[in-house]
Coordinates of C-alpha atoms and ligand atoms in Angstrom, one line a residue:
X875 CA 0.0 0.0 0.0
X876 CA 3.3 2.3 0.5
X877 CA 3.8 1.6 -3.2
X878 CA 0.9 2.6 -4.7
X879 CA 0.5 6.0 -2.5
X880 CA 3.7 7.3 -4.0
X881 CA 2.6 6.2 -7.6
X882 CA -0.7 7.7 -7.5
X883 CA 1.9 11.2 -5.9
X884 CA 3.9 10.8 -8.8
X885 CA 1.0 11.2 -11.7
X886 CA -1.4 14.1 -9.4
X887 CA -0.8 17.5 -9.4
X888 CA -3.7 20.1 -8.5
X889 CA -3.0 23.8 -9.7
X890 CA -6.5 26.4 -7.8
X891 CA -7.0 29.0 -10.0
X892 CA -9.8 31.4 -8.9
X893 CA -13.1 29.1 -8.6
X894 CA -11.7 26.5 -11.0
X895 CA -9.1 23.6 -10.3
X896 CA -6.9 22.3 -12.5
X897 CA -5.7 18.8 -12.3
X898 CA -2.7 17.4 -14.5
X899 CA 0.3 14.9 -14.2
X900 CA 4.2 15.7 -14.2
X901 CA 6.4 13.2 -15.8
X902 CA 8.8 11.0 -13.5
X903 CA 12.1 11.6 -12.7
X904 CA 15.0 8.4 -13.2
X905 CA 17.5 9.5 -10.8
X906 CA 15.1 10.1 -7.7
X907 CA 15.1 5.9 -7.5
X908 CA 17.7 4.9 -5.2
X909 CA 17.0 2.3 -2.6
X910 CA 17.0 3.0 1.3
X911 CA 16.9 6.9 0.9
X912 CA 13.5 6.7 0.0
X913 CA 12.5 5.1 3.1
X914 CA 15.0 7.4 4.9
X915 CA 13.5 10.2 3.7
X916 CA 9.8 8.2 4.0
X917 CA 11.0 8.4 7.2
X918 CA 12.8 12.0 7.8
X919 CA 9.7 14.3 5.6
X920 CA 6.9 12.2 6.0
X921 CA 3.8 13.6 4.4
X922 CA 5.9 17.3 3.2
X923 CA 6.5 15.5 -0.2
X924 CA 8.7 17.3 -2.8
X925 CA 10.8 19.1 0.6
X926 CA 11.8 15.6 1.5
X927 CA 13.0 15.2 -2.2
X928 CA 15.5 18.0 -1.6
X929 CA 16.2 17.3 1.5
X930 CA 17.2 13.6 0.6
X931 CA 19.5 15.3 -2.4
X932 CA 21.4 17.5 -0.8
X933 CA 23.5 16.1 2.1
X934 CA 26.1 14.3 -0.2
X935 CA 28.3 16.7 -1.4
X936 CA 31.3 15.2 -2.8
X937 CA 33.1 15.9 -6.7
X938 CA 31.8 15.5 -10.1
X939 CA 29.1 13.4 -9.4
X940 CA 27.5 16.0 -7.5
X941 CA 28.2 18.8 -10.0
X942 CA 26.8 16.2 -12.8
X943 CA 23.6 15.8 -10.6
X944 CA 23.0 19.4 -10.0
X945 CA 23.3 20.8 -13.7
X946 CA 21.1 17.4 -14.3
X947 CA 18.9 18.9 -11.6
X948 CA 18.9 22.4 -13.2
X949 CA 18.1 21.5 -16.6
X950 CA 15.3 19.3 -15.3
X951 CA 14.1 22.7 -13.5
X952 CA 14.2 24.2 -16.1
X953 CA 12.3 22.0 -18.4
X954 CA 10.0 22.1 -15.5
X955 CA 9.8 25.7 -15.5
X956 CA 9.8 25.7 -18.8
X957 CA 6.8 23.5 -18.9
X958 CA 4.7 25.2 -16.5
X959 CA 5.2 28.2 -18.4
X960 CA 4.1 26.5 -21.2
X961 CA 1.0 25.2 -19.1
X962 CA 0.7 28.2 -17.9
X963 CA -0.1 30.2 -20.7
X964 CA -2.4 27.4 -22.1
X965 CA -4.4 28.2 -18.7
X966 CA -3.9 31.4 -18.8
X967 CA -5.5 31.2 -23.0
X968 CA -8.4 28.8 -22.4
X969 CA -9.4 30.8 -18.8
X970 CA -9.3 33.8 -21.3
X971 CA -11.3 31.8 -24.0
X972 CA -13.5 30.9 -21.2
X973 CA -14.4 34.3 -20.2
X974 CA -14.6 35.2 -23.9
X975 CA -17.6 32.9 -23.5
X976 CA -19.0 34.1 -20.5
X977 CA -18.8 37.5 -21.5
X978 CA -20.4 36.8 -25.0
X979 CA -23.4 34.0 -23.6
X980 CA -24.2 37.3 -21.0
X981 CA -24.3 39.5 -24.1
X982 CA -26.7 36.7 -25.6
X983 CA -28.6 36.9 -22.2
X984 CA -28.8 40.4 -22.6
X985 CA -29.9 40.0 -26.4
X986 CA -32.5 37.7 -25.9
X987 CA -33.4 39.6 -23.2
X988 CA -33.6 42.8 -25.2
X989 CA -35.2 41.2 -28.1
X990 CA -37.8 39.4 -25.8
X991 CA -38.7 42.8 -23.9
X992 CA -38.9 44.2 -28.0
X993 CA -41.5 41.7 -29.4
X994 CA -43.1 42.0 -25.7
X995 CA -43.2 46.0 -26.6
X996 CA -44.1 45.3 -30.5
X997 CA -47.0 42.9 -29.0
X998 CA -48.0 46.0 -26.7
X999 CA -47.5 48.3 -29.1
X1000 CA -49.8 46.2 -32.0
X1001 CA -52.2 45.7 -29.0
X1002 CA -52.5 49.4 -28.4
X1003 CA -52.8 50.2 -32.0
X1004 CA -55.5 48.0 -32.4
X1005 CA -57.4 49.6 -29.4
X1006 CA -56.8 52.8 -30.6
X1007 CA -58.1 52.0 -33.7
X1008 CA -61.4 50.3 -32.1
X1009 CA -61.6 53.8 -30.4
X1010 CA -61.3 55.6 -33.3
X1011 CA -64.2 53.4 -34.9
X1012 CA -66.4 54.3 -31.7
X1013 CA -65.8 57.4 -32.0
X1014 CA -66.3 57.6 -35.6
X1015 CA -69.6 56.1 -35.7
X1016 CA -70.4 58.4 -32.3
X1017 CA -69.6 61.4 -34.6
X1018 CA -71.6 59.9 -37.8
X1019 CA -74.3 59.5 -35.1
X1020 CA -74.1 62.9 -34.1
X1021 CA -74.0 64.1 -37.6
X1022 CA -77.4 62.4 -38.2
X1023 CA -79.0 63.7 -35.4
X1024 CA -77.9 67.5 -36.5
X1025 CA -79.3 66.7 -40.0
X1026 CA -82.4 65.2 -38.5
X1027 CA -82.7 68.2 -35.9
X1028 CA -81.6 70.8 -38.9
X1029 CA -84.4 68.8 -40.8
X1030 CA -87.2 69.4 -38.3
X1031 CA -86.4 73.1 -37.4
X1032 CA -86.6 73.4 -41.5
X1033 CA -90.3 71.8 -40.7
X1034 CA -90.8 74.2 -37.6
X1035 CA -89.9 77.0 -39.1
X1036 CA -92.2 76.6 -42.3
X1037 CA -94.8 76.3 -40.0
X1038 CA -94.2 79.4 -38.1
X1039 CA -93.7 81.2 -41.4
X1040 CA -97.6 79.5 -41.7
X1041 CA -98.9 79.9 -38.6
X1042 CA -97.2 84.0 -38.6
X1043 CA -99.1 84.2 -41.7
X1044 CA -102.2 83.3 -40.7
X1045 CA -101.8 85.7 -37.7
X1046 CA -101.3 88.3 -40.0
X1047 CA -104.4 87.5 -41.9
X1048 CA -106.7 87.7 -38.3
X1049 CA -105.0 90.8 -37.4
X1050 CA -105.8 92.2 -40.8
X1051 CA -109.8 90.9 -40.0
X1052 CA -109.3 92.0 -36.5
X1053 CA -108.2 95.8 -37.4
X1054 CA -111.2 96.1 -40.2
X1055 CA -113.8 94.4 -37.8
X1056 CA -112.6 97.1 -35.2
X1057 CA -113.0 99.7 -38.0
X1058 CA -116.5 98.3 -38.1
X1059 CA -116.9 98.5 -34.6
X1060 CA -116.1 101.9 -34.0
X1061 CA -117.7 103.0 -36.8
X1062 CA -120.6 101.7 -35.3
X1063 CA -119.6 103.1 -31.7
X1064 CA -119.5 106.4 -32.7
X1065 CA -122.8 106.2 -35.0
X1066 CA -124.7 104.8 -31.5
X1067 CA -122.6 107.9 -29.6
X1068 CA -124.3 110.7 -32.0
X1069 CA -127.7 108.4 -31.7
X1070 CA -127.4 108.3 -27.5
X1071 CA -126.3 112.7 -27.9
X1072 CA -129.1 113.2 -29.7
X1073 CA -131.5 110.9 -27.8
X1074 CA -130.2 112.5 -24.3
X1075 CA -130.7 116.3 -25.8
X1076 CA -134.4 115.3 -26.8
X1077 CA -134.5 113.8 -23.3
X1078 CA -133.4 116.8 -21.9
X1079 CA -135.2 119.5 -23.9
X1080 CA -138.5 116.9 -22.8
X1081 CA -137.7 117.3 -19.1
X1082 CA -137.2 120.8 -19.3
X1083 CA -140.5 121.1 -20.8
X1084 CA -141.9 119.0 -18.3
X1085 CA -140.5 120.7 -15.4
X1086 CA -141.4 123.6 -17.1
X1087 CA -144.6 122.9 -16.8
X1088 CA -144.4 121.7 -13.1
X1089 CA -142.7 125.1 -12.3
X1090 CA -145.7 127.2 -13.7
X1091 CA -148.5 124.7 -11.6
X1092 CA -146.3 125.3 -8.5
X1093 CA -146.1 128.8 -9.0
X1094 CA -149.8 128.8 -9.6
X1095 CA -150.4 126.9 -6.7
X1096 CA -148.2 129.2 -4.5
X1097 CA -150.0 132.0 -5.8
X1098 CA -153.2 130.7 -4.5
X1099 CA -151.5 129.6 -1.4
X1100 CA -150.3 133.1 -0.9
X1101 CA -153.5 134.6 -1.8
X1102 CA -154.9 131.9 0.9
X1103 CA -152.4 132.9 3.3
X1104 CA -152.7 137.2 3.2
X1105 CA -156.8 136.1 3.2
X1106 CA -156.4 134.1 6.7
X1107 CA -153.8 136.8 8.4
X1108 CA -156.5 139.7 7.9
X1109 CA -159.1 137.5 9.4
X1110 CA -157.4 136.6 11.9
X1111 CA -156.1 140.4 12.7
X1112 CA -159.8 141.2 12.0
X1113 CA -160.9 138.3 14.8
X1114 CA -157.8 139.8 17.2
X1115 CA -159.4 143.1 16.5
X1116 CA -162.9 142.3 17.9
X1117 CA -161.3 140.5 20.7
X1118 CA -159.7 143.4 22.0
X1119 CA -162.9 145.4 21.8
X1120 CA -164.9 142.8 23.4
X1121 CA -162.4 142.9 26.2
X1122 CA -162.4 146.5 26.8
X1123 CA -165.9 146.4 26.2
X1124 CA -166.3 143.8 28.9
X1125 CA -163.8 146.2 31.1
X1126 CA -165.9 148.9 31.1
X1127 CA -168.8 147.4 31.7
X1128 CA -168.3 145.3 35.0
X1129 CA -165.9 148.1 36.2
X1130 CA -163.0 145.2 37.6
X1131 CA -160.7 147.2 35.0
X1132 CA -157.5 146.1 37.5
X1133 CA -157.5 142.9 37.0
X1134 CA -158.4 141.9 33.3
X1135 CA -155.9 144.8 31.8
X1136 CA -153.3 142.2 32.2
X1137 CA -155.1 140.0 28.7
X1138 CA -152.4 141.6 26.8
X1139 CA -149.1 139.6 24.7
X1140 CA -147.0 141.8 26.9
X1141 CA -143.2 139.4 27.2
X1142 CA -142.6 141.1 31.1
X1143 CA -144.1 143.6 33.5
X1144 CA -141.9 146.4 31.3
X1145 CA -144.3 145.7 28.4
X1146 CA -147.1 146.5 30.4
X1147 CA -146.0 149.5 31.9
X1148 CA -145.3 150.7 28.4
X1149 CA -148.8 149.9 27.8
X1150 CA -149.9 152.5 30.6
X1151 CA -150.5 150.0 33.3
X1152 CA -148.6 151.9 36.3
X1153 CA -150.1 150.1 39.3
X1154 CA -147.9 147.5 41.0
X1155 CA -149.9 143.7 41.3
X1156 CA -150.3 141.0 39.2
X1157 CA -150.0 140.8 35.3
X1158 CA -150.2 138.0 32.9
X1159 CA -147.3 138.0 30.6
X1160 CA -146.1 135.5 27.2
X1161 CA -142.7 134.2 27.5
X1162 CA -141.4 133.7 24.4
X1163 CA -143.3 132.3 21.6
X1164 CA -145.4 129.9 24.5
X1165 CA -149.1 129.9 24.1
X1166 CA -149.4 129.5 28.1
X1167 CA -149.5 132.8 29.8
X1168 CA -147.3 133.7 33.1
X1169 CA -148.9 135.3 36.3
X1170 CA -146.0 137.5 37.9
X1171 CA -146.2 140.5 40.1
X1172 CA -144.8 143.5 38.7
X1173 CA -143.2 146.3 40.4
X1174 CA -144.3 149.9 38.7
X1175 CA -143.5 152.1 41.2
X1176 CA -139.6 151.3 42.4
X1177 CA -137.0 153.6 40.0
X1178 CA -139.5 154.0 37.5
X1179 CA -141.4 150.6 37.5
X1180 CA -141.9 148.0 34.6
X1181 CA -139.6 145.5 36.8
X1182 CA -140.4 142.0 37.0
X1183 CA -140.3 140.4 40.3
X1184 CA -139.1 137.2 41.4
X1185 CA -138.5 137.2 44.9
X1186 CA -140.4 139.0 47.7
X1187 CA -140.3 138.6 51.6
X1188 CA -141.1 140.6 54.1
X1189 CA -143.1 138.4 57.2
X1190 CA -142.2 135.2 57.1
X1191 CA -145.0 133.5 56.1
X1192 CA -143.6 131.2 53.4
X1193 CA -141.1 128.7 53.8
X1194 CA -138.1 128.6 51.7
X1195 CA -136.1 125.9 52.5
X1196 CA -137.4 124.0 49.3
X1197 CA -135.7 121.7 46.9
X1198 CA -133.9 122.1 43.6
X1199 CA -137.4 121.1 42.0
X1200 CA -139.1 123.5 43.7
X1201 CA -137.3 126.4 43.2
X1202 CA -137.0 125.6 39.3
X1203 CA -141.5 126.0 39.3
X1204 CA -141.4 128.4 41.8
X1205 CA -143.3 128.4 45.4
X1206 CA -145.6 130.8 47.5
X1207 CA -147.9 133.1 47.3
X1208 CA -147.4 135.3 43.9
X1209 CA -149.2 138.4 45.7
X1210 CA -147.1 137.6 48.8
X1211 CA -143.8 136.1 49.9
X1212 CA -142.7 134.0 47.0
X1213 CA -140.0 132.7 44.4
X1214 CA -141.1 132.7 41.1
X1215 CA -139.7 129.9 39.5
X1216 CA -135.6 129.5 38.2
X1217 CA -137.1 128.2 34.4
X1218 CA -139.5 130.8 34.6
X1219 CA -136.5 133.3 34.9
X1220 CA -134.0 132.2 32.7
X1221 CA -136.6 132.2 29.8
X1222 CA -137.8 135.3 30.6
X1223 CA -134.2 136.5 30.6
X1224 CA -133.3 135.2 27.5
X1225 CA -135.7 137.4 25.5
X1226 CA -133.3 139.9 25.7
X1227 CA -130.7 141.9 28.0
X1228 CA -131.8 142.3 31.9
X1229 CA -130.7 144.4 34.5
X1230 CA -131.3 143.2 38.1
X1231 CA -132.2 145.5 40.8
X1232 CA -132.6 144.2 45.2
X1233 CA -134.3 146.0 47.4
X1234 CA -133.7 145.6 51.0
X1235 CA -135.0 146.9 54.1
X1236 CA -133.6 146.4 57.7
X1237 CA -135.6 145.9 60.7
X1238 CA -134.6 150.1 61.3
X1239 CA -136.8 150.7 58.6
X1240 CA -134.1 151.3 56.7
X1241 CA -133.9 150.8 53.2
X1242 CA -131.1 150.3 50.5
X1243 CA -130.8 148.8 47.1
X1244 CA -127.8 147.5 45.1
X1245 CA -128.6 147.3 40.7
X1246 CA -126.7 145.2 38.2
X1247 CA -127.1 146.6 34.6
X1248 CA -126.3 143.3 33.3
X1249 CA -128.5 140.1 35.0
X1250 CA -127.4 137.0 32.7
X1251 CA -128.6 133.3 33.7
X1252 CA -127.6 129.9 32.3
X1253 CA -130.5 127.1 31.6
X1254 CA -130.7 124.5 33.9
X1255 CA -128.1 122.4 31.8
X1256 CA -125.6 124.8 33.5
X1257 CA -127.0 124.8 37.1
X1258 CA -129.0 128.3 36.2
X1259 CA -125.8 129.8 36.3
X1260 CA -125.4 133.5 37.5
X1261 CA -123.6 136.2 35.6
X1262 CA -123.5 139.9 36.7
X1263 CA -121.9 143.0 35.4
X1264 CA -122.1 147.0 36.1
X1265 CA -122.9 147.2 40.0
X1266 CA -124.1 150.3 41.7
X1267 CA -126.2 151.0 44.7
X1268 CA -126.6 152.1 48.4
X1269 CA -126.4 148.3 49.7
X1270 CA -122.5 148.4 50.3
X1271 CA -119.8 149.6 47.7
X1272 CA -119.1 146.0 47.0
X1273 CA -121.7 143.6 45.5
X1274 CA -122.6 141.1 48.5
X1275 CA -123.6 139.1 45.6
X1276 CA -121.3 137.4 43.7
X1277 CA -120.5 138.5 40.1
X1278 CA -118.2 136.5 38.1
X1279 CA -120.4 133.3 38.2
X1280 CA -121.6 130.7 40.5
X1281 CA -124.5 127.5 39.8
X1282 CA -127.5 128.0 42.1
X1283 CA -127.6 125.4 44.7
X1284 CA -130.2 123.7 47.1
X1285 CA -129.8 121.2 49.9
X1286 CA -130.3 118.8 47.2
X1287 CA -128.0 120.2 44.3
X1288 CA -124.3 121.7 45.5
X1289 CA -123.4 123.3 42.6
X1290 CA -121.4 125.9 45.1
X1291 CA -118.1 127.0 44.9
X1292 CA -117.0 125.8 48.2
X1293 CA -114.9 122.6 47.3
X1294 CA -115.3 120.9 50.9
X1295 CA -119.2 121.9 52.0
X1296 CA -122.3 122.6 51.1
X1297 CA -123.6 125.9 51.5
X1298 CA -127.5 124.8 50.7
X1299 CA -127.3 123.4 54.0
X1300 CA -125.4 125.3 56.2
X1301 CA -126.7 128.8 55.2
X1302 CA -129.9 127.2 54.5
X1303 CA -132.3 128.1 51.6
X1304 CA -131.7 127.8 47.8
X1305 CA -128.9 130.7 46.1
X1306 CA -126.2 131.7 43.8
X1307 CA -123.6 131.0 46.9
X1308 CA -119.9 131.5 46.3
X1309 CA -117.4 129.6 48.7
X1310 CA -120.0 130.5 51.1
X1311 CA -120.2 133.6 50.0
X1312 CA -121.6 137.3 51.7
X1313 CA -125.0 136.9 50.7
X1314 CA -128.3 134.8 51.1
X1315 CA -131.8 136.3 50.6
X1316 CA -133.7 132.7 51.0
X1317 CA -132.3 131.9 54.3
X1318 CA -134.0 131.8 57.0
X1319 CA -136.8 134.5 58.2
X1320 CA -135.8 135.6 61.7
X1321 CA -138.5 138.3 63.5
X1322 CA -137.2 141.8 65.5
X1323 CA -135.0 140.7 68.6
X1324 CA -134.1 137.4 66.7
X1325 CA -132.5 138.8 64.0
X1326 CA -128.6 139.5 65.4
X1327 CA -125.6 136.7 65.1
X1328 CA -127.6 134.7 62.7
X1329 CA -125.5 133.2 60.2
X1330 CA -127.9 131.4 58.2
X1331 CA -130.8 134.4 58.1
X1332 CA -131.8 136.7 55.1
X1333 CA -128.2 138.1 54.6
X1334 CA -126.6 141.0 52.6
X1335 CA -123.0 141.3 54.2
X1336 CA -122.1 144.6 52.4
X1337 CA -125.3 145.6 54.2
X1338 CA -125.6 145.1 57.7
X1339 CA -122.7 142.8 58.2
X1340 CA -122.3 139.3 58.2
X1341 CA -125.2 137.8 60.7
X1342 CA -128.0 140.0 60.3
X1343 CA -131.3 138.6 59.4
X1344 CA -133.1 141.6 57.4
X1345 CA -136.6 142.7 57.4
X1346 CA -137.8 142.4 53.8
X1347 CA -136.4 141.5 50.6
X1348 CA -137.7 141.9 47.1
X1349 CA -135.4 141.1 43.5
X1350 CA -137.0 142.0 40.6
X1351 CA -135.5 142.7 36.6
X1352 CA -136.3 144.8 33.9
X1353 CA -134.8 145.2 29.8
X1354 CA -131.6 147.0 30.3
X1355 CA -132.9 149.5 27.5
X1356 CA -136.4 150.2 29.3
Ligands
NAG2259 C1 13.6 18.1 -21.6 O1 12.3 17.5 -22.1 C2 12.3 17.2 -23.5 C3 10.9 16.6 -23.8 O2 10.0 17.0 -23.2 C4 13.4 16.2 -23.7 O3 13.4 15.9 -25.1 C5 14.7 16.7 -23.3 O4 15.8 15.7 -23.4 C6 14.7 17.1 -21.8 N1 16.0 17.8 -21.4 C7 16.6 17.4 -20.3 C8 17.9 18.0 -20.0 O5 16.1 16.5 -19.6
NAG2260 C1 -29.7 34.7 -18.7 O1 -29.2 35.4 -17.6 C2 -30.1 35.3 -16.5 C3 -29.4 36.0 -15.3 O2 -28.8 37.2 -15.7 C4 -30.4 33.9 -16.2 O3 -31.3 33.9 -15.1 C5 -30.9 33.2 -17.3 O4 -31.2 31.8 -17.1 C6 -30.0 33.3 -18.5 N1 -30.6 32.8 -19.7 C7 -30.0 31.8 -20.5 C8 -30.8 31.4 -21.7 O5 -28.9 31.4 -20.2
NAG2261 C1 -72.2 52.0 -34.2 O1 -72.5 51.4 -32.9 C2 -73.7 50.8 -32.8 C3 -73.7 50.2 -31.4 O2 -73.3 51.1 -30.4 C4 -73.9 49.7 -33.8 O3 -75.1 49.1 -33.7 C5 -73.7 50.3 -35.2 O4 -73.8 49.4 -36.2 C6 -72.4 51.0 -35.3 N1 -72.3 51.7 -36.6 C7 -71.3 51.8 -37.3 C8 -71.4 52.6 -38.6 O5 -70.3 51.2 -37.0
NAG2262 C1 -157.9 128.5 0.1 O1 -157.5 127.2 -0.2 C2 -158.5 126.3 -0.2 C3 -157.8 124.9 -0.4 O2 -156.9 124.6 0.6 C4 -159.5 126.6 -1.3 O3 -160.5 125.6 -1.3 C5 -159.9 128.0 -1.1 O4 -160.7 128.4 -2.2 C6 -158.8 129.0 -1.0 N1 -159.3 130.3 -0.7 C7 -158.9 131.4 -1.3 C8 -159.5 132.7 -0.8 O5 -158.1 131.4 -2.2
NAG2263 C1 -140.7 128.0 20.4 O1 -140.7 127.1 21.5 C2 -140.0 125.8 21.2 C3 -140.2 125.0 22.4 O2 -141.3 125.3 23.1 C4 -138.6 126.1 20.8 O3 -138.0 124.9 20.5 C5 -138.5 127.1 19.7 O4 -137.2 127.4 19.4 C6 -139.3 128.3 20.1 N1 -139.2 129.3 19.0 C7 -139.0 130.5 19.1 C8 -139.0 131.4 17.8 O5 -138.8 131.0 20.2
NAG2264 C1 -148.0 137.8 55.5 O1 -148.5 138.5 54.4 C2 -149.6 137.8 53.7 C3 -149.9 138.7 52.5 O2 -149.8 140.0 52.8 C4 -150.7 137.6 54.6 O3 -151.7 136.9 54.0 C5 -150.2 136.8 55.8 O4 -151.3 136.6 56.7 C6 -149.1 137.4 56.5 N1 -148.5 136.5 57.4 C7 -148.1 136.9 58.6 C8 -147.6 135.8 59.5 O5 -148.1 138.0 58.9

């Protein structure tokens, strides 16, 4: 087995070149046979190899032999060298050829490659083009489409617009009948305007006759009227007439002339007196335009008579703490004490302008009078307000009767101009009172020795002071003009 490991050393020889291995066998040497140093140097190099070739040459050194050996040795290095340059460059050639290969099988790789990625792209390429065609086709026939669409739209507006052209015709052609027809019409109109004129003038010119004739009945009948009318007044002035002379004649006859002179219209006891009637007593006067006559006592002998009276006391027979009622008729006796009547006055003072005159006596027999030119009174409406102007008299400088207005007031009406009382009952009586005020002819009637600090007696402050009670009393008015 020795053997046969040192054969198979002889032929091997393994050269690494990069990745590859190269295997080849170097040819045997003659001299390197010598018996015993083999096993010596088996024995000295072991499994070193070639080094215990050397190693095994070179201890004997002695003459020609050795010099012989070690040119043989050279030479045979040489060769060798020689050799494995040879071997070398074949390597070194077919490693070249071999990466000629490589190089030019990559390039194939690459070519193949290329060529595959080419038809790939011409495949894509024929793909696309054929899509693009398809497209083109779709939107060929999408156009085409559209084109026949236009033509059919462009043929129907063609239809459209002939029948506009018809229809704008035919619209022509009513208007045309329209405007003649209204021709027609107006023609007419204004034939059935001068018709209606002419009718409404004949209408007219018949209602004027007409009313013509109604005016000249009327007047007619007025005439007659009239003629009626002027007929009744003279009888009746003729019938007034006779009345007056039966009267008289019936006056001087029974002799009583005193008391039937007063059957005359006469509005107040002025009228009368005008009428010659100068005797103070009853009279029966005509307020107004009433039908009813008045009975009033007139005064004809104070300043110059013709004065209406509407207030007298002087014994206390006649009450007058009354009520509003009762001092609007009037109370007592009319030849007496008495108050005439608050409507009574104001109507008879509202036929025209009144002066107001009081008389006053004390329980001295002393007399005094205070006169207002102007006596005014309100209707009932306004409380039978009192209004006075243009004072005078001897009953105080002042007016104890209040001038600038106040409402009369009873104990059942305070129309008074005291805010917080009622002067009706506290001075008694019904009057013009103020806030109370400084005078009160309706108060109470006190008699001689009862007469002093009396606050609520017959009262005329500017007078006889502020609680006296006064003998007699009379107010009375006459026209301001008499
Ligand atoms: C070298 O080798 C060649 C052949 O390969 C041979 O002919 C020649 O004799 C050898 N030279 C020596 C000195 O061994
Ligand atoms: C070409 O080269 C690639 C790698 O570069 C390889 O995978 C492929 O098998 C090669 N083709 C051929 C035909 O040799
Ligand atoms: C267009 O396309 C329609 C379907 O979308 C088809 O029926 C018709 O034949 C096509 N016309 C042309 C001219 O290709
Ligand atoms: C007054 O009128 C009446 C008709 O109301 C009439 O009958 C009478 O004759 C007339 N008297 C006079 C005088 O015209
Ligand atoms: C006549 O009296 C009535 C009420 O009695 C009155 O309405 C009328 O105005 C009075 N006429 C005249 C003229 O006084
Ligand atoms: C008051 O006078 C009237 C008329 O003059 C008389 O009738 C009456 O008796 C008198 N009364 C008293 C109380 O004097």
């Amino acid at each position: 087995s020795h053997q046969r490991r040192v054969e198979e050393r002889k032929r091997l020889h393994r050269i690494q070149h990069g990745q590859c291995s190269y295997t080849f066998v170097l040819p045997e040497v003659d001299g390197c046979q010598s018996g015993g140093s083999l096993s010596q140097g088996e024995h000295y190099g072991g499994s070193r190899g070639g080094a215990s070739v050397v190693q095994r040459d070179s201890p004997p050194m002695d003459g020609e032999w050795s010099n012989q050996k070690l040119q043989h040795l050279e030479s045979i290095m040489e060769n060798n060298t020689l050799w494995l340059q040879k071997l070398e460059n074949f390597i070194q050639k077919s490693i070249r050829r071999d990466a000629a290969n490589i190089q030019s099988h990559v390039v194939n790789n690459q070519t193949a490659t290329m060529l595959e990625i080419g038809t790939n792209l011409l495949s894509q390429t024929a793909e696309q083009t054929r899509k693009l065609t398809v497209v083109e086709a779709k939107v060929l026939n999408q156009t085409s489409r559209i084109e026949i669409q236009l033509l059919e739209n462009s043929l129907s507006t063609n239809k459209l617009e002939k029948e506009l052209l018809l229809q704008t015709t035919e619209i022509r052609q009513l208007r045309d009948k329209n405007s003649r027809l209204e021709s027609k019409v107006q023609l007419l109109e204004s034939q059935q305007r001068g018709e209606l004129e002419d009718m409404r003038l004949e209408k007219n010119r018949l209602q004027v006759q007409t009313q013509m004739v109604a005016i000249e009945s009327l007047e007619r009948q007025l005439r007659v009227a009239t003629s009626n009318n002027t007929a009744l007044q003279k009888q009746q002035a003729q019938l007034m007439e006779s009345v007056h002379t039966l009267i008289d004649m019936v006056a001087t006859t029974t002799g009583t002339s005193k008391n039937t002179k007063r059957f005359q219209m006469w509005k107040d006891c002025a009228d009368a007196y005008k009428a010659g009637h100068s005797a103070s007593g009853l009279y029966l006067i005509y307020i107004g335009n009433r039908t009813e006559p008045v009975q009033v006592y007139c005064d004809m002998e104070t300043s110059g008579g013709g004065w209406t009276v509407f207030q007298r006391r002087f014994n206390g027979s006649v009450d007058f703490q009354r009520s509003w009622r009762e001092y609007k008729m009037g109370f007592g006796d009319l030849s007496g004490e008495h108050w005439l009547g608050n409507e009574v006055l104001y109507l008879l003072t509202s036929q025209g302008q009144y002066s107001l005159r009081v008389e006053l006596q004390d329980w001295e027999r002393i007399s005094a009078h205070s006169q207002y030119d102007r006596f005014t009174m309100a209707s009932e409406r306004q409380q039978y307000r009192l209004y006075l102007r243009g004072y005078s008299g001897t009953a105080g400088r002042q007016s104890s009767l209040i001038t600038h207005g106040a409402g009369f007031s009873t104990r059942d009406h305070d129309n008074d101009n005291c805010d917080h009382c009622k002067c009706a009952l506290m001075l008694t009586g019904g009057w013009w009172f103020d806030a109370c005020g400084f005078s009160n002819l309706n108060g109470i009637y006190y008699t001689v020795g009862h007469n002093i600090r009396k606050l609520n007696g017959i009262k005329w402050h500017h007078f006889r002071g502020p609680s006296y009670s006064l003998r007699s009393t009379s107010m009375m008015v006459r026209p301001y003009d008499f």
